[in-house]
Amino acid sequence: MTVKQVMVVGAGQMGAGIALVFARSGYQVQLYDNNKEALERGKQYIENIFNKDIAKGKMETDSKREAMERLQVVGELDEKPLTADFIIEAVVENLEVKQEVFRKLDKLAPEHTIFATNTSSLPITEIAAVTKRAEQFIGMHFMNPVPVMKLVEIIRGLETSEATYQTVKDLTEALGKQDVEVKDFPGFVSNRVLMPMINEAVYTVFEGIASIEDVDQVMKLGMNHPMGPLQLADFIGLDTCLSIMEILYDGFGDSKYRPCPLLRQYVQAGRLGKKTGRGFYTYSD
Ligand SMILES: NC(=O)c1ccc[n+]([C@@H]2O[C@H](COP(=O)([O-])OP(=O)(O)OC[C@H]3O[C@@H](n4cnc5c(N)ncnc54)[C@H](O)[C@@H]3O)[C@@H](O)[C@H]2O)c1
C-alpha cells in the first residue's frame, strides 16, 4: 500500500520526533494529543530541531517551510473525519490507555488504514485485539531521539499480515531508518537488554555502592557507552523506565526484573527525568 497521509497520536518526546521524521520525508502529517500544552510543545520541538539543522547547514529554509506546511496539529480526534493511511500511536506506556486510544481510532479511521504502536514493551497482539483490524496492526518501535537514531524495531502481532509488515518496512526505509524484525515478547530486544541494565544501575545507587555521577562514569569510561545509564534513564523518562520494568516483571514472572524501589520513589515524587526538569540529574531548560 502507498502511504501519503500519516497521523501521529501523542505529541510527547517520541510522538513529536516521529511526526518530524515523517514531515521531513515528504509525508502529510497530522499530530494529535489530548493535552493542548503537549501539542504546542511538540510543534515547538519540531520547529527547534529544524532551526538547528538550518544553522548547521543540514537543511534549507525552504525545506523547513515545506515540512512545516505538511504538518498539522489536531486538538480533537473527531474534529474532522480521519483520512490518514497510516496511524502511529505514541501515548504513555500503559496498556489500558493505548487500548482505549485504538478502540476510538478503529471507529474513526478508514478501513484501509494501518495502525502501528510505538510501545517500548507492551504486547502488540494484546493492543491489536481491541480493534477489528488485527491484520493491519503492527509494532513500529522508534528509538529516542527519533530524528537521530537509525533503528526501528518492527514487531508483528499474531495476526499481522505480510502486506502490513511490508508497508511498514518500506516506510522505515523511506524515513532513512533501518529496521530489525523482532518477535512479540515483552521488551522486544532493545528494552529487554537495556532496561535491566538501567534498573541495575539504579540499584547500585540505592544500595550506596556509588554515587549517581560515578555509576555513569563507570559505564562511560569503562564500557565506552556514550551516555551513562542514569543519564539515559532521565532522557527516556523515569515513568517510562518504571512501566517497562513492570511489564518485563509481569510478562516473564521472573524476579530478576523487579523494579528498583528507588526508581519507583522518584516516579512517585514526580521526578520523571529531563521532561520534568529533574530525575537523577537537574535540568535547567
Ligand atoms: N522515551 C523513550 O525513550 C521512548 C523510546 C521508544 C519508545 N517509547 C514509547 O513511546 C511512547 C511515548 O513515550 P514518550 O517518551 O513520548 O512519552 P511522553 O510522556 O513524553 O508523551 C506521551 C504523550 O501522550 C499524550 N497522551 C496521553 N494519553 C493520551 C491520549 N489518550 N490521547 C492522546 N494523547 C495522549 C500525553 O499528553 C503526552 O504528550 C510510550 O509508549 C513509550 O514507551 C519511548
mmCIF file of C-alpha atoms and ligand atoms in Angstrom:
data_model
loop_
_atom_site.group_PDB
_atom_site.id
_atom_site.type_symbol
_atom_site.label_atom_id
_atom_site.label_comp_id
_atom_site.label_asym_id
_atom_site.label_seq_id
_atom_site.Cartn_x
_atom_site.Cartn_y
_atom_site.Cartn_z
ATOM 1 C CA MET A 1 0.000 0.000 0.000
ATOM 2 C CA THR A 2 1.184 3.545 -0.693
ATOM 3 C CA VAL A 3 1.133 5.777 2.358
ATOM 4 C CA LYS A 4 0.654 9.507 1.781
ATOM 5 C CA GLN A 5 -1.032 10.741 4.917
ATOM 6 C CA VAL A 6 0.144 9.886 8.402
ATOM 7 C CA MET A 7 -1.332 10.576 11.808
ATOM 8 C CA VAL A 8 0.753 10.528 14.992
ATOM 9 C CA VAL A 9 -1.184 10.148 18.246
ATOM 10 C CA GLY A 10 0.672 11.582 21.265
ATOM 11 C CA ALA A 11 2.913 14.637 20.895
ATOM 12 C CA GLY A 12 5.420 13.875 23.676
ATOM 13 C CA GLN A 13 9.106 13.385 23.059
ATOM 14 C CA MET A 14 8.559 10.318 20.849
ATOM 15 C CA GLY A 15 5.393 11.426 19.034
ATOM 16 C CA ALA A 16 6.871 14.818 18.134
ATOM 17 C CA GLY A 17 10.045 13.141 16.872
ATOM 18 C CA ILE A 18 8.056 10.661 14.785
ATOM 19 C CA ALA A 19 5.934 13.480 13.297
ATOM 20 C CA LEU A 20 9.149 15.352 12.474
ATOM 21 C CA VAL A 21 10.769 12.484 10.550
ATOM 22 C CA PHE A 22 7.593 11.825 8.543
ATOM 23 C CA ALA A 23 7.139 15.536 7.685
ATOM 24 C CA ARG A 24 10.836 15.823 6.786
ATOM 25 C CA SER A 25 10.475 12.839 4.439
ATOM 26 C CA GLY A 26 7.596 14.361 2.441
ATOM 27 C CA TYR A 27 4.506 12.869 4.154
ATOM 28 C CA GLN A 28 1.416 14.858 5.125
ATOM 29 C CA VAL A 29 1.313 14.582 8.905
ATOM 30 C CA GLN A 30 -1.357 15.211 11.491
ATOM 31 C CA LEU A 31 -0.090 15.346 15.081
ATOM 32 C CA TYR A 32 -2.704 14.773 17.775
ATOM 33 C CA ASP A 33 -2.513 14.957 21.575
ATOM 34 C CA ASN A 34 -5.320 15.250 24.118
ATOM 35 C CA ASN A 35 -3.235 17.785 26.033
ATOM 36 C CA LYS A 36 -3.096 21.189 24.311
ATOM 37 C CA GLU A 37 0.150 22.216 26.016
ATOM 38 C CA ALA A 38 1.859 18.978 24.983
ATOM 39 C CA LEU A 39 0.699 19.582 21.421
ATOM 40 C CA GLU A 40 2.152 23.092 21.438
ATOM 41 C CA ARG A 41 5.424 21.827 22.978
ATOM 42 C CA GLY A 42 5.579 19.078 20.349
ATOM 43 C CA LYS A 43 5.221 21.566 17.498
ATOM 44 C CA GLN A 44 7.801 23.849 19.074
ATOM 45 C CA TYR A 45 10.223 20.933 19.454
ATOM 46 C CA ILE A 46 9.906 20.155 15.727
ATOM 47 C CA GLU A 47 10.498 23.777 14.763
ATOM 48 C CA ASN A 48 13.549 23.984 17.067
ATOM 49 C CA ILE A 49 15.138 20.875 15.565
ATOM 50 C CA PHE A 50 14.597 22.206 12.039
ATOM 51 C CA ASN A 51 16.141 25.554 13.061
ATOM 52 C CA LYS A 52 19.178 23.768 14.491
ATOM 53 C CA ASP A 53 19.506 21.772 11.248
ATOM 54 C CA ILE A 54 19.400 25.020 9.238
ATOM 55 C CA ALA A 55 22.061 26.578 11.490
ATOM 56 C CA LYS A 56 24.271 23.520 10.950
ATOM 57 C CA GLY A 57 23.748 23.726 7.172
ATOM 58 C CA LYS A 58 21.898 20.385 7.138
ATOM 59 C CA MET A 59 18.585 21.848 5.966
ATOM 60 C CA GLU A 60 17.426 24.589 3.593
ATOM 61 C CA THR A 61 14.993 27.257 4.837
ATOM 62 C CA ASP A 62 12.572 26.280 2.034
ATOM 63 C CA SER A 63 12.656 22.632 3.086
ATOM 64 C CA LYS A 64 11.777 23.663 6.629
ATOM 65 C CA ARG A 65 8.859 25.787 5.403
ATOM 66 C CA GLU A 66 7.551 22.955 3.218
ATOM 67 C CA ALA A 67 7.900 20.414 6.046
ATOM 68 C CA MET A 68 6.068 22.716 8.479
ATOM 69 C CA GLU A 69 3.308 23.193 5.878
ATOM 70 C CA ARG A 70 2.913 19.408 5.694
ATOM 71 C CA LEU A 71 2.457 19.281 9.463
ATOM 72 C CA GLN A 72 -0.934 19.929 11.011
ATOM 73 C CA VAL A 73 -1.690 19.815 14.740
ATOM 74 C CA VAL A 74 -5.028 18.401 15.834
ATOM 75 C CA GLY A 75 -6.537 19.097 19.263
ATOM 76 C CA GLU A 76 -9.592 16.825 18.981
ATOM 77 C CA LEU A 77 -9.586 13.364 17.473
ATOM 78 C CA ASP A 78 -13.067 13.672 15.995
ATOM 79 C CA GLU A 79 -12.593 17.268 14.832
ATOM 80 C CA LYS A 80 -12.687 16.109 11.190
ATOM 81 C CA PRO A 81 -13.106 12.667 9.552
ATOM 82 C CA LEU A 82 -9.831 10.798 9.731
ATOM 83 C CA THR A 83 -8.150 10.336 6.371
ATOM 84 C CA ALA A 84 -4.691 9.018 7.283
ATOM 85 C CA ASP A 85 -3.405 5.893 5.535
ATOM 86 C CA PHE A 86 -1.154 5.137 8.487
ATOM 87 C CA ILE A 87 -1.660 5.976 12.171
ATOM 88 C CA ILE A 88 1.083 5.542 14.744
ATOM 89 C CA GLU A 89 0.402 5.864 18.447
ATOM 90 C CA ALA A 90 2.971 7.193 20.943
ATOM 91 C CA VAL A 91 0.942 7.912 24.089
ATOM 92 C CA VAL A 92 2.012 6.846 27.595
ATOM 93 C CA GLU A 93 3.311 3.303 28.175
ATOM 94 C CA ASN A 94 0.078 1.939 29.627
ATOM 95 C CA LEU A 95 -1.908 -0.932 28.114
ATOM 96 C CA GLU A 96 -5.375 0.365 29.038
ATOM 97 C CA VAL A 97 -4.672 3.875 27.726
ATOM 98 C CA LYS A 98 -3.310 2.521 24.437
ATOM 99 C CA GLN A 99 -6.229 0.110 24.026
ATOM 100 C CA GLU A 100 -8.697 2.949 24.625
ATOM 101 C CA VAL A 101 -6.957 5.099 22.002
ATOM 102 C CA PHE A 102 -7.119 2.282 19.429
ATOM 103 C CA ARG A 103 -10.773 1.439 20.186
ATOM 104 C CA LYS A 104 -11.598 5.026 19.283
ATOM 105 C CA LEU A 105 -9.305 5.155 16.250
ATOM 106 C CA ASP A 106 -10.783 1.900 14.941
ATOM 107 C CA LYS A 107 -14.213 3.532 14.759
ATOM 108 C CA LEU A 108 -12.954 6.748 13.153
ATOM 109 C CA ALA A 109 -10.278 5.625 10.686
ATOM 110 C CA PRO A 110 -10.891 4.476 7.097
ATOM 111 C CA GLU A 111 -10.930 0.716 6.551
ATOM 112 C CA HIS A 112 -7.623 0.607 4.702
ATOM 113 C CA THR A 113 -5.688 2.479 7.423
ATOM 114 C CA ILE A 114 -2.781 0.640 9.020
ATOM 115 C CA PHE A 115 -2.308 1.035 12.789
ATOM 116 C CA ALA A 116 1.084 0.996 14.496
ATOM 117 C CA THR A 117 2.120 1.396 18.105
ATOM 118 C CA ASN A 118 5.444 2.785 19.272
ATOM 119 C CA THR A 119 5.188 0.860 22.538
ATOM 120 C CA SER A 120 8.546 0.038 24.136
ATOM 121 C CA SER A 121 7.469 -3.219 25.700
ATOM 122 C CA LEU A 122 3.732 -3.978 25.671
ATOM 123 C CA PRO A 123 2.339 -6.960 23.717
ATOM 124 C CA ILE A 124 1.386 -5.874 20.187
ATOM 125 C CA THR A 125 -1.115 -8.740 19.932
ATOM 126 C CA GLU A 126 -2.972 -7.599 23.054
ATOM 127 C CA ILE A 127 -3.272 -3.989 21.872
ATOM 128 C CA ALA A 128 -4.311 -5.107 18.368
ATOM 129 C CA ALA A 129 -7.019 -7.364 19.813
ATOM 130 C CA VAL A 130 -9.253 -4.411 20.754
ATOM 131 C CA THR A 131 -9.524 -3.419 17.072
ATOM 132 C CA LYS A 132 -11.310 -5.110 14.180
ATOM 133 C CA ARG A 133 -8.137 -4.887 12.080
ATOM 134 C CA ALA A 134 -5.544 -7.019 13.860
ATOM 135 C CA GLU A 135 -4.075 -7.999 10.481
ATOM 136 C CA GLN A 136 -3.440 -4.284 9.818
ATOM 137 C CA PHE A 137 -1.788 -3.726 13.197
ATOM 138 C CA ILE A 138 1.941 -3.727 13.930
ATOM 139 C CA GLY A 139 4.631 -2.538 16.335
ATOM 140 C CA MET A 140 6.925 0.168 14.965
ATOM 141 C CA HIS A 141 9.369 0.998 17.745
ATOM 142 C CA PHE A 142 11.442 4.119 17.138
ATOM 143 C CA MET A 143 14.421 4.986 19.315
ATOM 144 C CA ASN A 144 14.961 8.228 21.250
ATOM 145 C CA PRO A 145 15.785 10.855 19.933
ATOM 146 C CA VAL A 146 13.851 9.856 16.812
ATOM 147 C CA PRO A 147 15.412 12.382 14.384
ATOM 148 C CA VAL A 148 18.877 10.998 15.159
ATOM 149 C CA MET A 149 18.583 7.289 15.907
ATOM 150 C CA LYS A 150 18.710 4.908 12.947
ATOM 151 C CA LEU A 151 16.973 1.859 14.372
ATOM 152 C CA VAL A 152 13.312 0.879 14.153
ATOM 153 C CA GLU A 153 12.247 -2.429 15.723
ATOM 154 C CA ILE A 154 9.349 -3.882 13.743
ATOM 155 C CA ILE A 155 7.177 -6.271 15.726
ATOM 156 C CA ARG A 156 4.439 -8.367 14.178
ATOM 157 C CA GLY A 157 1.442 -9.254 16.308
ATOM 158 C CA LEU A 158 -0.024 -12.734 15.981
ATOM 159 C CA GLU A 159 -2.415 -11.642 13.210
ATOM 160 C CA THR A 160 -0.254 -9.047 11.397
ATOM 161 C CA SER A 161 -0.435 -9.630 7.631
ATOM 162 C CA GLU A 162 2.537 -9.828 5.312
ATOM 163 C CA ALA A 163 1.208 -6.789 3.400
ATOM 164 C CA THR A 164 1.139 -4.700 6.606
ATOM 165 C CA TYR A 165 4.657 -5.798 7.513
ATOM 166 C CA GLN A 166 5.927 -4.935 4.013
ATOM 167 C CA THR A 167 4.281 -1.488 4.048
ATOM 168 C CA VAL A 168 5.857 -0.642 7.404
ATOM 169 C CA LYS A 169 9.246 -1.982 6.344
ATOM 170 C CA ASP A 170 9.060 0.232 3.216
ATOM 171 C CA LEU A 171 8.017 3.223 5.343
ATOM 172 C CA THR A 172 11.004 2.664 7.637
ATOM 173 C CA GLU A 173 13.328 2.754 4.638
ATOM 174 C CA ALA A 174 11.609 5.850 3.224
ATOM 175 C CA LEU A 175 12.372 7.623 6.518
ATOM 176 C CA GLY A 176 16.053 6.747 6.123
ATOM 177 C CA LYS A 177 15.924 4.325 9.063
ATOM 178 C CA GLN A 178 16.996 0.725 9.372
ATOM 179 C CA ASP A 179 14.655 -1.978 10.631
ATOM 180 C CA VAL A 180 15.180 -5.111 12.660
ATOM 181 C CA GLU A 181 12.313 -7.587 12.948
ATOM 182 C CA VAL A 182 11.717 -8.967 16.431
ATOM 183 C CA LYS A 183 9.133 -11.281 17.999
ATOM 184 C CA ASP A 184 6.246 -10.050 20.119
ATOM 185 C CA PHE A 185 7.723 -10.715 23.571
ATOM 186 C CA PRO A 186 7.920 -8.240 26.499
ATOM 187 C CA GLY A 187 10.510 -5.524 25.905
ATOM 188 C CA PHE A 188 11.295 -6.925 22.414
ATOM 189 C CA VAL A 189 15.123 -6.875 22.117
ATOM 190 C CA SER A 190 16.034 -3.248 22.840
ATOM 191 C CA ASN A 191 14.364 -2.850 26.210
ATOM 192 C CA ARG A 192 14.825 -6.427 27.341
ATOM 193 C CA VAL A 193 18.557 -5.790 27.199
ATOM 194 C CA LEU A 194 18.728 -2.068 28.029
ATOM 195 C CA MET A 195 16.176 -1.671 30.819
ATOM 196 C CA PRO A 196 17.538 -4.316 33.250
ATOM 197 C CA MET A 197 20.913 -2.572 32.893
ATOM 198 C CA ILE A 198 19.349 0.784 33.801
ATOM 199 C CA ASN A 199 17.430 -0.816 36.682
ATOM 200 C CA GLU A 200 20.648 -2.403 37.969
ATOM 201 C CA ALA A 201 22.369 0.997 37.784
ATOM 202 C CA VAL A 202 19.566 2.429 39.957
ATOM 203 C CA TYR A 203 20.094 -0.460 42.426
ATOM 204 C CA THR A 204 23.802 0.391 42.725
ATOM 205 C CA VAL A 205 22.828 3.930 43.790
ATOM 206 C CA PHE A 206 20.014 2.636 46.036
ATOM 207 C CA GLU A 207 22.437 0.282 47.809
ATOM 208 C CA GLY A 208 25.021 3.069 48.251
ATOM 209 C CA ILE A 209 27.648 1.329 46.128
ATOM 210 C CA ALA A 210 28.493 4.511 44.211
ATOM 211 C CA SER A 211 27.130 7.980 43.516
ATOM 212 C CA ILE A 212 24.899 8.745 40.520
ATOM 213 C CA GLU A 213 27.786 10.503 38.738
ATOM 214 C CA ASP A 214 30.216 7.669 39.445
ATOM 215 C CA VAL A 215 27.873 4.947 38.197
ATOM 216 C CA ASP A 216 27.513 6.866 34.938
ATOM 217 C CA GLN A 217 31.249 7.480 34.796
ATOM 218 C CA VAL A 218 31.997 3.739 35.120
ATOM 219 C CA MET A 219 29.786 2.929 32.156
ATOM 220 C CA LYS A 220 31.050 5.837 30.012
ATOM 221 C CA LEU A 221 34.774 5.444 30.623
ATOM 222 C CA GLY A 222 34.822 1.734 31.338
ATOM 223 C CA MET A 223 32.363 0.422 28.741
ATOM 224 C CA ASN A 224 32.584 3.215 26.179
ATOM 225 C CA HIS A 225 28.863 3.992 26.463
ATOM 226 C CA PRO A 226 28.181 7.474 25.025
ATOM 227 C CA MET A 227 25.903 8.236 27.966
ATOM 228 C CA GLY A 228 25.711 6.761 31.469
ATOM 229 C CA PRO A 229 22.650 4.591 32.274
ATOM 230 C CA LEU A 230 21.196 7.065 34.782
ATOM 231 C CA GLN A 231 21.518 9.981 32.392
ATOM 232 C CA LEU A 232 19.956 7.813 29.703
ATOM 233 C CA ALA A 233 17.112 6.903 32.094
ATOM 234 C CA ASP A 234 16.479 10.642 32.602
ATOM 235 C CA PHE A 235 16.320 11.099 28.826
ATOM 236 C CA ILE A 236 13.929 8.178 28.339
ATOM 237 C CA GLY A 237 11.696 9.293 31.245
ATOM 238 C CA LEU A 238 11.708 7.529 34.617
ATOM 239 C CA ASP A 239 7.962 6.821 34.368
ATOM 240 C CA THR A 240 8.564 5.042 31.048
ATOM 241 C CA CYS A 241 11.511 3.105 32.569
ATOM 242 C CA LEU A 242 9.358 2.007 35.506
ATOM 243 C CA SER A 243 6.470 0.969 33.221
ATOM 244 C CA ILE A 244 8.839 -1.117 31.089
ATOM 245 C CA MET A 245 10.342 -2.856 34.150
ATOM 246 C CA GLU A 246 6.835 -3.647 35.417
ATOM 247 C CA ILE A 247 5.881 -5.058 32.021
ATOM 248 C CA LEU A 248 9.039 -7.239 31.967
ATOM 249 C CA TYR A 249 8.367 -8.346 35.571
ATOM 250 C CA ASP A 250 4.721 -9.242 34.857
ATOM 251 C CA GLY A 251 5.410 -10.653 31.401
ATOM 252 C CA PHE A 252 8.160 -13.095 32.399
ATOM 253 C CA GLY A 253 7.169 -13.602 36.063
ATOM 254 C CA ASP A 254 10.866 -13.521 36.906
ATOM 255 C CA SER A 255 12.193 -11.665 39.994
ATOM 256 C CA LYS A 256 15.280 -10.538 38.075
ATOM 257 C CA TYR A 257 13.097 -7.823 36.509
ATOM 258 C CA ARG A 258 11.897 -6.395 39.877
ATOM 259 C CA PRO A 259 11.890 -2.570 39.538
ATOM 260 C CA CYS A 260 14.257 -0.873 41.980
ATOM 261 C CA PRO A 261 12.298 0.809 44.835
ATOM 262 C CA LEU A 262 14.312 4.000 44.261
ATOM 263 C CA LEU A 263 13.078 4.192 40.657
ATOM 264 C CA ARG A 264 9.512 3.837 41.923
ATOM 265 C CA GLN A 265 10.075 6.522 44.553
ATOM 266 C CA TYR A 266 11.449 9.013 42.013
ATOM 267 C CA VAL A 267 8.374 8.494 39.841
ATOM 268 C CA GLN A 268 6.072 8.915 42.863
ATOM 269 C CA ALA A 269 7.848 12.207 43.610
ATOM 270 C CA GLY A 270 7.244 13.434 40.060
ATOM 271 C CA ARG A 271 10.964 13.328 39.249
ATOM 272 C CA LEU A 272 10.480 11.895 35.771
ATOM 273 C CA GLY A 273 13.794 12.978 34.261
ATOM 274 C CA LYS A 274 14.605 15.586 31.652
ATOM 275 C CA LYS A 275 10.971 16.158 30.672
ATOM 276 C CA THR A 276 10.070 17.413 34.173
ATOM 277 C CA GLY A 277 13.424 19.146 34.785
ATOM 278 C CA ARG A 278 14.558 16.679 37.464
ATOM 279 C CA GLY A 279 15.349 12.988 37.677
ATOM 280 C CA PHE A 280 18.737 11.655 38.688
ATOM 281 C CA TYR A 281 20.080 14.990 37.464
ATOM 282 C CA THR A 282 18.622 18.508 37.341
ATOM 283 C CA TYR A 283 17.941 20.251 34.002
ATOM 284 C CA SER A 284 17.568 23.972 33.579
ATOM 285 C CA ASP A 285 15.678 24.204 30.220
HETATM 286 N N1 LIG B 1 11.020 7.863 25.888
HETATM 287 C C1 LIG B 1 11.672 6.986 25.167
HETATM 288 O O1 LIG B 1 12.912 6.949 25.150
HETATM 289 C C2 LIG B 1 10.916 6.006 24.303
HETATM 290 C C3 LIG B 1 11.602 5.301 23.305
HETATM 291 C C4 LIG B 1 10.879 4.430 22.482
HETATM 292 C C5 LIG B 1 9.516 4.265 22.684
HETATM 293 N N2 LIG B 1 8.888 4.957 23.687
HETATM 294 C C6 LIG B 1 7.440 4.755 23.850
HETATM 295 O O2 LIG B 1 6.766 5.832 23.215
HETATM 296 C C7 LIG B 1 5.542 6.106 23.917
HETATM 297 C C8 LIG B 1 5.534 7.579 24.321
HETATM 298 O O3 LIG B 1 6.662 7.842 25.143
HETATM 299 P P1 LIG B 1 7.185 9.343 25.370
HETATM 300 O O4 LIG B 1 8.520 9.222 25.976
HETATM 301 O O5 LIG B 1 6.971 10.154 24.126
HETATM 302 O O6 LIG B 1 6.137 9.828 26.493
HETATM 303 P P2 LIG B 1 5.718 11.328 26.872
HETATM 304 O O7 LIG B 1 5.239 11.266 28.282
HETATM 305 O O8 LIG B 1 6.786 12.292 26.500
HETATM 306 O O9 LIG B 1 4.480 11.621 25.878
HETATM 307 C C9 LIG B 1 3.248 10.956 25.939
HETATM 308 C C10 LIG B 1 2.195 11.873 25.329
HETATM 309 O O10 LIG B 1 0.960 11.150 25.199
HETATM 310 C C11 LIG B 1 -0.090 12.054 25.451
HETATM 311 N N3 LIG B 1 -1.286 11.280 25.791
HETATM 312 C C12 LIG B 1 -1.529 10.561 26.910
HETATM 313 N N4 LIG B 1 -2.739 9.955 26.815
HETATM 314 C C13 LIG B 1 -3.253 10.307 25.608
HETATM 315 C C14 LIG B 1 -4.463 10.006 24.926
HETATM 316 N N5 LIG B 1 -5.391 9.211 25.488
HETATM 317 N N6 LIG B 1 -4.674 10.527 23.702
HETATM 318 C C15 LIG B 1 -3.736 11.339 23.129
HETATM 319 N N7 LIG B 1 -2.564 11.663 23.730
HETATM 320 C C16 LIG B 1 -2.335 11.150 24.955
HETATM 321 C C17 LIG B 1 0.429 12.929 26.597
HETATM 322 O O11 LIG B 1 -0.290 14.152 26.671
HETATM 323 C C18 LIG B 1 1.888 13.110 26.206
HETATM 324 O O12 LIG B 1 2.064 14.281 25.428
HETATM 325 C C19 LIG B 1 5.488 5.125 25.082
HETATM 326 O O13 LIG B 1 4.761 4.001 24.697
HETATM 327 C C20 LIG B 1 6.957 4.775 25.289
HETATM 328 O O14 LIG B 1 7.141 3.535 25.899
HETATM 329 C C21 LIG B 1 9.559 5.840 24.485
#
